[in-house]
mmCIF file of C-alpha atoms in Angstrom:
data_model
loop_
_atom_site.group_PDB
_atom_site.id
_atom_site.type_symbol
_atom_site.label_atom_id
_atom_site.label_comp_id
_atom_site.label_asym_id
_atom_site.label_seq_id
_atom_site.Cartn_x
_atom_site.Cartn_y
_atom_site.Cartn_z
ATOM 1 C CA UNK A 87 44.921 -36.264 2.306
ATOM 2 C CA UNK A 88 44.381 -37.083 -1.172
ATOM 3 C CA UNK A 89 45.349 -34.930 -4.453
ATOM 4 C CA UNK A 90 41.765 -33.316 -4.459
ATOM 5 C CA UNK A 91 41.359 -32.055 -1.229
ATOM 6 C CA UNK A 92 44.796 -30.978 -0.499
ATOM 7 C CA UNK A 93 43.921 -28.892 -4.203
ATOM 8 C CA UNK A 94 40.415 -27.797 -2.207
ATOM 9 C CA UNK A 95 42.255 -26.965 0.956
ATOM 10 C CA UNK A 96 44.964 -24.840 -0.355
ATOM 11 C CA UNK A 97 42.054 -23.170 -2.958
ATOM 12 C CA UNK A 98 40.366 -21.982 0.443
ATOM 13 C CA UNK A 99 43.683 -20.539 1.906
ATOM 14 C CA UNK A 100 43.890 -18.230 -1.060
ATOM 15 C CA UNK A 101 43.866 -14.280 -0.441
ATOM 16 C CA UNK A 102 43.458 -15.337 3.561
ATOM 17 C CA UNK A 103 46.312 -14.174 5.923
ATOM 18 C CA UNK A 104 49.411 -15.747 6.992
ATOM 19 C CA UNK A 105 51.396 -15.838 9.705
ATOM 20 C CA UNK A 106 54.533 -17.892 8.289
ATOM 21 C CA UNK A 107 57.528 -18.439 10.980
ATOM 22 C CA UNK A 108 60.946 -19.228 9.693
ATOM 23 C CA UNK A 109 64.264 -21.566 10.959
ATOM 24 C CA UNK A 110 65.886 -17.803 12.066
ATOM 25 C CA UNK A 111 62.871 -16.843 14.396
ATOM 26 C CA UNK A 112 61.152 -14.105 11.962
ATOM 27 C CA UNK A 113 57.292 -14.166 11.364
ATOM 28 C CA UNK A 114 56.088 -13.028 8.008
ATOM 29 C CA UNK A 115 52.478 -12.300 7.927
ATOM 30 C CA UNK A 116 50.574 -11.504 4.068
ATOM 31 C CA UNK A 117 48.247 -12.940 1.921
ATOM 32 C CA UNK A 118 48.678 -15.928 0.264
ATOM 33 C CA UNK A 119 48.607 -15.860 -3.464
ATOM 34 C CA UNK A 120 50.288 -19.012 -4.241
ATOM 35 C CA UNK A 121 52.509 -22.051 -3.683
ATOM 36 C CA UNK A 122 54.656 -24.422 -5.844
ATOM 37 C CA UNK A 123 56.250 -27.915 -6.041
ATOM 38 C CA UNK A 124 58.973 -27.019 -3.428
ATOM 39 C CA UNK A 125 56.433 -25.927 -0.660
ATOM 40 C CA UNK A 126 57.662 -21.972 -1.376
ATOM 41 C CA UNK A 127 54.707 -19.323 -0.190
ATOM 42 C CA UNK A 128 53.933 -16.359 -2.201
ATOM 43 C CA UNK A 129 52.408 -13.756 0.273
ATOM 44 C CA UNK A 130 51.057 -10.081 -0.995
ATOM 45 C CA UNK A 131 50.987 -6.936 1.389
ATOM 46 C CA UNK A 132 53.660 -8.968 3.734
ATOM 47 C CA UNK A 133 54.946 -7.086 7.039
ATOM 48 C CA UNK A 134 58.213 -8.709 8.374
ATOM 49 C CA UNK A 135 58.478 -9.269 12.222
ATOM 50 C CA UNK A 136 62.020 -9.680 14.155
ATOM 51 C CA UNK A 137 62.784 -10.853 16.975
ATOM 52 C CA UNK A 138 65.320 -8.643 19.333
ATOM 53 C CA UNK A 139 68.535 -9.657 18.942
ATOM 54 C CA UNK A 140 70.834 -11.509 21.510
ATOM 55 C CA UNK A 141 72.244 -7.046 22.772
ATOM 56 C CA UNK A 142 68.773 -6.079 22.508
ATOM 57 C CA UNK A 143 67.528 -8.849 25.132
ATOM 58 C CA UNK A 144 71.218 -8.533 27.287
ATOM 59 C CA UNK A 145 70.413 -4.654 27.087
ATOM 60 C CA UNK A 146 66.907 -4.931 28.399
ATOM 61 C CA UNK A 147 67.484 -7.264 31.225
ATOM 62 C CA UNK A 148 70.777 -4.834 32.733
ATOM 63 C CA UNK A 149 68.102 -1.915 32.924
ATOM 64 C CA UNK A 150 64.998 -3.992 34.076
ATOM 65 C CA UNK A 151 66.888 -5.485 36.944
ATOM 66 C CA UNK A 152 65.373 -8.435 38.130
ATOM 67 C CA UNK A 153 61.678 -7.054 36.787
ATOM 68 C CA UNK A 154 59.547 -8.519 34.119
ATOM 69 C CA UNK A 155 60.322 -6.815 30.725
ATOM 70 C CA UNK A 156 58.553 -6.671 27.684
ATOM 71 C CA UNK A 157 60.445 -6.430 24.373
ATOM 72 C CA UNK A 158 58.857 -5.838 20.911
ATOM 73 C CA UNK A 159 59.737 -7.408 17.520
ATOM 74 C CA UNK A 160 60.575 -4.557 15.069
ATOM 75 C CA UNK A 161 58.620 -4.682 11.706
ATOM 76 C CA UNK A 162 58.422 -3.790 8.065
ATOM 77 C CA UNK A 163 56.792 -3.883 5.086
ATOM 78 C CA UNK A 164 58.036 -5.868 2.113
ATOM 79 C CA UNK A 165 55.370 -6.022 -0.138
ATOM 80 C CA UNK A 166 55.559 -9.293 -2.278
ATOM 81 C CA UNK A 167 58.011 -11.926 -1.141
ATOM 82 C CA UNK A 168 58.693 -15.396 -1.664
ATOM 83 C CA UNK A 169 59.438 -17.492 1.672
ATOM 84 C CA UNK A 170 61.605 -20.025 0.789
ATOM 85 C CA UNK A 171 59.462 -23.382 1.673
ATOM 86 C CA UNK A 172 62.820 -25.395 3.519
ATOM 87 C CA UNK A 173 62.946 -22.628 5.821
ATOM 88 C CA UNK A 174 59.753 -22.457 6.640
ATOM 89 C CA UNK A 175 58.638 -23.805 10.421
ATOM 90 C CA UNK A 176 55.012 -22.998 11.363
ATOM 91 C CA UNK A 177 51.951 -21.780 8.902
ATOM 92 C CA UNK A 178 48.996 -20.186 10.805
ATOM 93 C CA UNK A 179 45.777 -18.692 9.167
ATOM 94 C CA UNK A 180 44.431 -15.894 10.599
ATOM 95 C CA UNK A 181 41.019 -16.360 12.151
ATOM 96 C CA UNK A 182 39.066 -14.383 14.376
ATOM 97 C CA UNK A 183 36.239 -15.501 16.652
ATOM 98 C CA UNK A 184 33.393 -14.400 14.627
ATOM 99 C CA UNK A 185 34.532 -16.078 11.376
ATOM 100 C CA UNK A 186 34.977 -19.426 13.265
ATOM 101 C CA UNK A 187 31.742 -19.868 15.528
ATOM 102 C CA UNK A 188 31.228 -21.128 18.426
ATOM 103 C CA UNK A 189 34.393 -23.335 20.267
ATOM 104 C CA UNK A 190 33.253 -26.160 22.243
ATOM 105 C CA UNK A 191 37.102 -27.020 23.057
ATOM 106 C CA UNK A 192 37.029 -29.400 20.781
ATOM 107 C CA UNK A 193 35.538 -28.616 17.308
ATOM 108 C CA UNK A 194 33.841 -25.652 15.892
ATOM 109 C CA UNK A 195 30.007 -25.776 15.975
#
């Protein structure tokens, strides 16, 4: 992609939401304001998600038994916050069905 339409791209991605995942499993999801040379994110209005911990899961699986069991990542809100681009592992933007079209399975239409 060359200089202009990586400028173009990230242009479009501004004030959308983010789901950002890190290297220690935690999902940060805002809205992007801005990025720099070293591939750091600035989301707005961010909500931190965690993953249970290694108890939490061991905890879980004593009472359930043998069952399926559903755990939940516990969440906050941070406001502003940089996420460090090296520890960054995945980048989603968040779309919903009527702001993408129609899906033929392979490209919107």
């Amino acid at each position: 992609m060359d200089k202009d339409a990586a400028h173009e791209y990230l242009s479009s991605l501004l004030n959308q939401n983010l789901r950002v995942v890190t290297t220690d499993g935690r999902l940060f999801w805002g809205q992007f304001k801005c990025t720099d040379a070293e591939n750091n994110i600035v989301l707005a209005h961010t909500y931190e998600y965690r993953p249970p911990t290694e108890e939490q899961r061991a905890q879980a699986m004593t009472q359930a038994a043998g069952s399926n069991m559903t755990l939940d990542m516990t969440s906050r809100y941070l406001g502003l916050v940089v996420v460090p681009g090296h520890r960054i592992t995945k980048m989603e933007v968040e779309r919903f069905a009527s702001q993408m079209g129609q899906w033929d399975g392979q490209t919107v239409v």
